[in-house]
Structure formats: structure tokens, C-alpha cells
Short mmCIF file of C-alpha atoms in Angstrom, two decimals:
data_model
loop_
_atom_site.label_atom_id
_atom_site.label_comp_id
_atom_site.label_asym_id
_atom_site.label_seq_id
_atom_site.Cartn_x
_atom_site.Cartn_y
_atom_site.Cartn_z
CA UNK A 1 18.71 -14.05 27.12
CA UNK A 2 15.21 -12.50 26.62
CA UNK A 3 14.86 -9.63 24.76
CA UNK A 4 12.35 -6.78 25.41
CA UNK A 5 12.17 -3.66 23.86
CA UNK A 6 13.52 -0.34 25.08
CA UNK A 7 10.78 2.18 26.03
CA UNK A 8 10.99 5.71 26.68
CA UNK A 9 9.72 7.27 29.75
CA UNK A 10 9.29 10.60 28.42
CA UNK A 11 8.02 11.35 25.01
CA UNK A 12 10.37 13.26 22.03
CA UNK A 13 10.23 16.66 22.06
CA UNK A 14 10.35 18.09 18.58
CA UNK A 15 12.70 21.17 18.48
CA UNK A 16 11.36 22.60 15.23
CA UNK A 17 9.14 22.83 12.68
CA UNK A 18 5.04 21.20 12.24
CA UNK A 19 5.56 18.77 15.05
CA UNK A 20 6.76 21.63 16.95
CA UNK A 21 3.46 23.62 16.80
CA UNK A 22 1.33 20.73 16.47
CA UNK A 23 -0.14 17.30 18.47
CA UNK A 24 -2.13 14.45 17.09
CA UNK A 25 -4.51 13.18 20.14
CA UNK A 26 -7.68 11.73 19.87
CA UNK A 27 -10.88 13.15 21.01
CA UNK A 28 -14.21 12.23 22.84
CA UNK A 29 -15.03 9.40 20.02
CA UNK A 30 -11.45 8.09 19.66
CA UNK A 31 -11.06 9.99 16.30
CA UNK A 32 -7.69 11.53 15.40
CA UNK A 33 -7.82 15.30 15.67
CA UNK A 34 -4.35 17.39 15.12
CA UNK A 35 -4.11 20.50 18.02
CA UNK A 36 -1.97 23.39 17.19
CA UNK A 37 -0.25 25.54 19.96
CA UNK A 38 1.02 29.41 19.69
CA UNK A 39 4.16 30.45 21.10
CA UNK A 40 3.29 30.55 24.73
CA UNK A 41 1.72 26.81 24.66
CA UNK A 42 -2.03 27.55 23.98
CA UNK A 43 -4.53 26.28 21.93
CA UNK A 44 -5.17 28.00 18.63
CA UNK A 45 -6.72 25.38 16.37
CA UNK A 46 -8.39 21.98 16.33
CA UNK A 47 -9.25 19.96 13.30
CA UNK A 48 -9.77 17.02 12.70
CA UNK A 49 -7.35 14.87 10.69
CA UNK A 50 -10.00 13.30 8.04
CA UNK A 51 -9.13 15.27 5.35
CA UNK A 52 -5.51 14.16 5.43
CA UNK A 53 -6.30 10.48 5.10
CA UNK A 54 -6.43 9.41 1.46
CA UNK A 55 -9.52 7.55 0.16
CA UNK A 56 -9.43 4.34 -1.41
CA UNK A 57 -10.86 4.25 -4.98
CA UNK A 58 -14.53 2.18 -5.27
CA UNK A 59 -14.06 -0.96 -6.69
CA UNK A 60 -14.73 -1.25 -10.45
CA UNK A 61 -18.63 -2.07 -11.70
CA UNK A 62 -19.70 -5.20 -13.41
CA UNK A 63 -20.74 -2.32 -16.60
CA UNK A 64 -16.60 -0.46 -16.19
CA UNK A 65 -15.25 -4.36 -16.15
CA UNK A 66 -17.39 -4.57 -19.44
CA UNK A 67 -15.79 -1.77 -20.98
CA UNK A 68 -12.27 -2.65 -19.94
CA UNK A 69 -13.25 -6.22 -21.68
CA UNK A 70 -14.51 -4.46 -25.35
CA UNK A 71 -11.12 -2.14 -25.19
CA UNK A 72 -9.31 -4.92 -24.44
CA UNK A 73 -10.31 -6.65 -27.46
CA UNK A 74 -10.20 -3.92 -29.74
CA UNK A 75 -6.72 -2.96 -29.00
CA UNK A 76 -3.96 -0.36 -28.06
CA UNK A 77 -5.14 3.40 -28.55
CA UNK A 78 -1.49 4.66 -29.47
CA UNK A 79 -0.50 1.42 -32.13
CA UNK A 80 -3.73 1.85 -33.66
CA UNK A 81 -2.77 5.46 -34.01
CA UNK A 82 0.28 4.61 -35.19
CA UNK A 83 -0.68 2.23 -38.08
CA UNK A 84 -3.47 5.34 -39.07
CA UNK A 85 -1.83 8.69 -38.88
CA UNK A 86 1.84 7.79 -38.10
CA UNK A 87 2.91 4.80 -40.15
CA UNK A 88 5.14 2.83 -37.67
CA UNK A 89 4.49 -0.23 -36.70
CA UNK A 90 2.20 -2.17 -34.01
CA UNK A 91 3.51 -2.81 -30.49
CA UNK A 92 1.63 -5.07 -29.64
CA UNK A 93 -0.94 -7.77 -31.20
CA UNK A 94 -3.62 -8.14 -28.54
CA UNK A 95 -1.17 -9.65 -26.12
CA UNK A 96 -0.07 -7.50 -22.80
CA UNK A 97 -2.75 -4.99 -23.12
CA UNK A 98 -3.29 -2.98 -19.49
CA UNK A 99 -6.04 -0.41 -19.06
CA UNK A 100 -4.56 3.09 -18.37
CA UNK A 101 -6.54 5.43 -15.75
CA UNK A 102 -6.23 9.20 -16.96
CA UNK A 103 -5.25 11.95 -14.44
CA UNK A 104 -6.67 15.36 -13.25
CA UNK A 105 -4.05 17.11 -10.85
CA UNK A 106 -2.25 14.02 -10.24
CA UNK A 107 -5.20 11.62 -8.88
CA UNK A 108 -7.55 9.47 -11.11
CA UNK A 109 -10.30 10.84 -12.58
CA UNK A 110 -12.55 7.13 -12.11
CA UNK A 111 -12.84 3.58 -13.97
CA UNK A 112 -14.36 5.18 -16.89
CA UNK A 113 -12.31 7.01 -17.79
CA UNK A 114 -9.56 4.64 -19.01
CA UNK A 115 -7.78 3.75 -22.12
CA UNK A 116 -6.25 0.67 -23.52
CA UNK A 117 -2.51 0.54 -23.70
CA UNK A 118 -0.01 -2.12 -24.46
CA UNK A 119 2.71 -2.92 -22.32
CA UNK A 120 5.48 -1.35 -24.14
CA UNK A 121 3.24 2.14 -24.73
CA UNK A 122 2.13 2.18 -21.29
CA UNK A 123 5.16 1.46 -19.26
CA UNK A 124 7.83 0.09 -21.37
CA UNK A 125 9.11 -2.27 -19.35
CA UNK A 126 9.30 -5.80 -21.42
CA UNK A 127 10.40 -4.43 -24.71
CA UNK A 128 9.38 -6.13 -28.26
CA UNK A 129 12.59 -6.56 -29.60
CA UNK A 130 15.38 -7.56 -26.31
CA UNK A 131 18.35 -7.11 -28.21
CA UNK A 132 17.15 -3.35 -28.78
CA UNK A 133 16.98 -0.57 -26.66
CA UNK A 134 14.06 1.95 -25.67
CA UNK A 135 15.35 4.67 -27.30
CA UNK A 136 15.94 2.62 -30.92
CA UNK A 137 12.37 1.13 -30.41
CA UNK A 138 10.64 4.36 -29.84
CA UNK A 139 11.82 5.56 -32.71
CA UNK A 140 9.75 2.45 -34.90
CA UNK A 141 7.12 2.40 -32.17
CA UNK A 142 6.91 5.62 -30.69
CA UNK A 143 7.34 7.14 -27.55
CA UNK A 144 6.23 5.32 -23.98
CA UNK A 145 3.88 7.15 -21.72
CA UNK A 146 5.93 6.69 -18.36
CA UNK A 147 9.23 7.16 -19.60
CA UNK A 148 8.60 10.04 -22.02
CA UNK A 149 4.80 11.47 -20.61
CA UNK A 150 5.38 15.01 -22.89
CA UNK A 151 6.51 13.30 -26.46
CA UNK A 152 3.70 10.81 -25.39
CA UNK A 153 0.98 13.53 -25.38
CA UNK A 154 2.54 15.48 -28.00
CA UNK A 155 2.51 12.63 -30.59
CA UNK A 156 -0.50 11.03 -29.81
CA UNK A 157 -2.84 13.50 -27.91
CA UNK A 158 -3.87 14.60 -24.48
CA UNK A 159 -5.39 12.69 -22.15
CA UNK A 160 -9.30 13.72 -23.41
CA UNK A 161 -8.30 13.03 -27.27
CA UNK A 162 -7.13 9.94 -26.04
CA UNK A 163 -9.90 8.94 -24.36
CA UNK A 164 -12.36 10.66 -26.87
CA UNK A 165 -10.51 8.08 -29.68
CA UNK A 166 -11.42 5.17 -27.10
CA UNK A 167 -15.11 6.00 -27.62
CA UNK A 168 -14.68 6.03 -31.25
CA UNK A 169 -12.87 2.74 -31.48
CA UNK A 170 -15.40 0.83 -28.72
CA UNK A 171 -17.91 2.31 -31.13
CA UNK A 172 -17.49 2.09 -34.44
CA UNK A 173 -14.62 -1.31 -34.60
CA UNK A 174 -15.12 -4.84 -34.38
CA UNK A 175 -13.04 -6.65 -31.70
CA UNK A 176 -10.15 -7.66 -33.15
CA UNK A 177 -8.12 -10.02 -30.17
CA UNK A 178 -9.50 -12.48 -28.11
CA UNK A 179 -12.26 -14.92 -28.28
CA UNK A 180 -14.86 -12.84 -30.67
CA UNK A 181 -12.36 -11.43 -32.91
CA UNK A 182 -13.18 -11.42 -36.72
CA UNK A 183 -10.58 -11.58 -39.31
#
């Protein structure tokens, strides 16, 4: 037996609420405006519905790609941190290094302004040490950025010291992983 699909022959009604006092249409040049209504049915507002949408983020330059390359090699901001002011111990040796974009009101602030975290500091989700937990391993390795964001910035900085100590380390240290490393 064929199946076809059931369609309505009168459209929802929405009983309360935005979709109540509001209709997406399209206008003149097919875009998508959103109409509002009053009480008795009438027009009050247009707008159109571009503001809404998000934007996608431009793709990253040959220059940002650079820079993710020479923070790469130098390292994770928060273990180097933590073998100079804290005294725990490294994370991570130059493997699972990701590139961290920093926030402003919950949206990125652009490709340069990144910082270099390992795996375990940036999302602690493969753990050093499996027989361990999170909470024993934060305690020799200090705190993750997604699980614990507040310790995070407490212990090691906000987001601008953070990236200011980036900076400093693309600046002034030699690359220490990958292929131009000196030891």
C-alpha cells in the first residue's frame, strides 16, 4: 500500500502567545519579513527577519592559521602556567592541543583572538590518567575550562590575561613541540 502524507487543509491557528500576534510571509523579493497584528487583526509592524538569522563566522586567514601553527608548537597557556606560578604538573606534552576562541557576551570575539589549550584544560574529556577521576586530576592539574569556567578564570586569569600571556609566549619562546622544536 502506498503511502502519502497527510496534509492539512487549513493552516494551525496559534491560540497564544508570539505566533499569536505574529506571521512570517515573504515579501515582493521573496525575503522573509515577520508581520505583527493588534487585537482587532491589523497591521502594526513589519520587519524584516534578517537580523534574527545568525551569521556564519569568516573562514580563518592563511596569517590566523599561522598563528594557530606557532601556539600550537609552543604549547598549552594554563600547563605552562602551571609549571611557572603554580607548581603542578603538565597536562599535556604537545600532544592534543586545540585552539580556544575567547568570548564577549556569549559569541566569539574572531580567529585572533584564540589561545592554545590542551585537551584535558580545554574540555576535559580524555583524561591523562583513566584510572583517575576529574576531580582527583584537577587537583594535580588544575581546573578544566568547560567543566569548572569560574575556578578556571580564577586560577589562571580572564579571558584578556589569557590571551595577553599568548602574545608573550608566541613572542618571546622558542617552539617547543612539533617539527622545529629545540631541546
Amino acid at each position: 500500500m502506498k503511502r502519502t502524507p497527510i496534509q492539512r487543509k487549513t493552516p494551525l491557528q496559534a491560540n497564544r502567545g508570539f505566533a499569536r500576534t505574529c506571521d512570517v510571509r515573504r515579501n515582493a523579493s521573496n525575503q522573509r519579513v515577520t508581520v505583527e497584528f493588534d487585537e482587532d487583526g491589523k497591521v502594526i509592524t513589519v520587519y524584516n527577519r534578517k537580523g534574527l538569522t545568525v551569521r556564519r563566522q569568516p573562514v580563518a586567514t592563511k596569517a590566523q592559521k599561522q598563528r594557530w601553527a606557532n601556539a600550537k608548537a609552543r604549547g598549552c597557556v594554563a600547563c605552562h602556567l602551571n609549571g611557572i606560578d603554580h607548581g603542578l604538573a603538565r597536562a599535556s606534552y604537545g600532544n592534543d592541543l586545540e585552539m580556544h576562541h575567547l568570548l564577549s557576551g556569549g559569541r566569539r570575539i574572531g580567529h585572533d583572538a584564540t589561545i592554545c589549550l590542551c585537551h584535558f584544560h580545554h574540555q576535559a574529556k580524555r583524561l591523562p590518567y583513566a584510572d583517575h577521576g576529574y576531580e582527583e586530576q584537577a587537583k594535580a592539574l588544575g581546573p578544566s575550562l568547560e567543566r569548572e569556567s569560574r575556578r578556571f578564570h580564577e586560577f589562571y586569569g580572564t579571558d584578556q590575561q589569557l590571551l595577553a600571556y599568548q602574545e608573550v609566549m608566541l613572542m618571546s619562546l622558542p617552539p617547543q613541540f612539533g617539527p622545529e622544536a629545540t631541546w
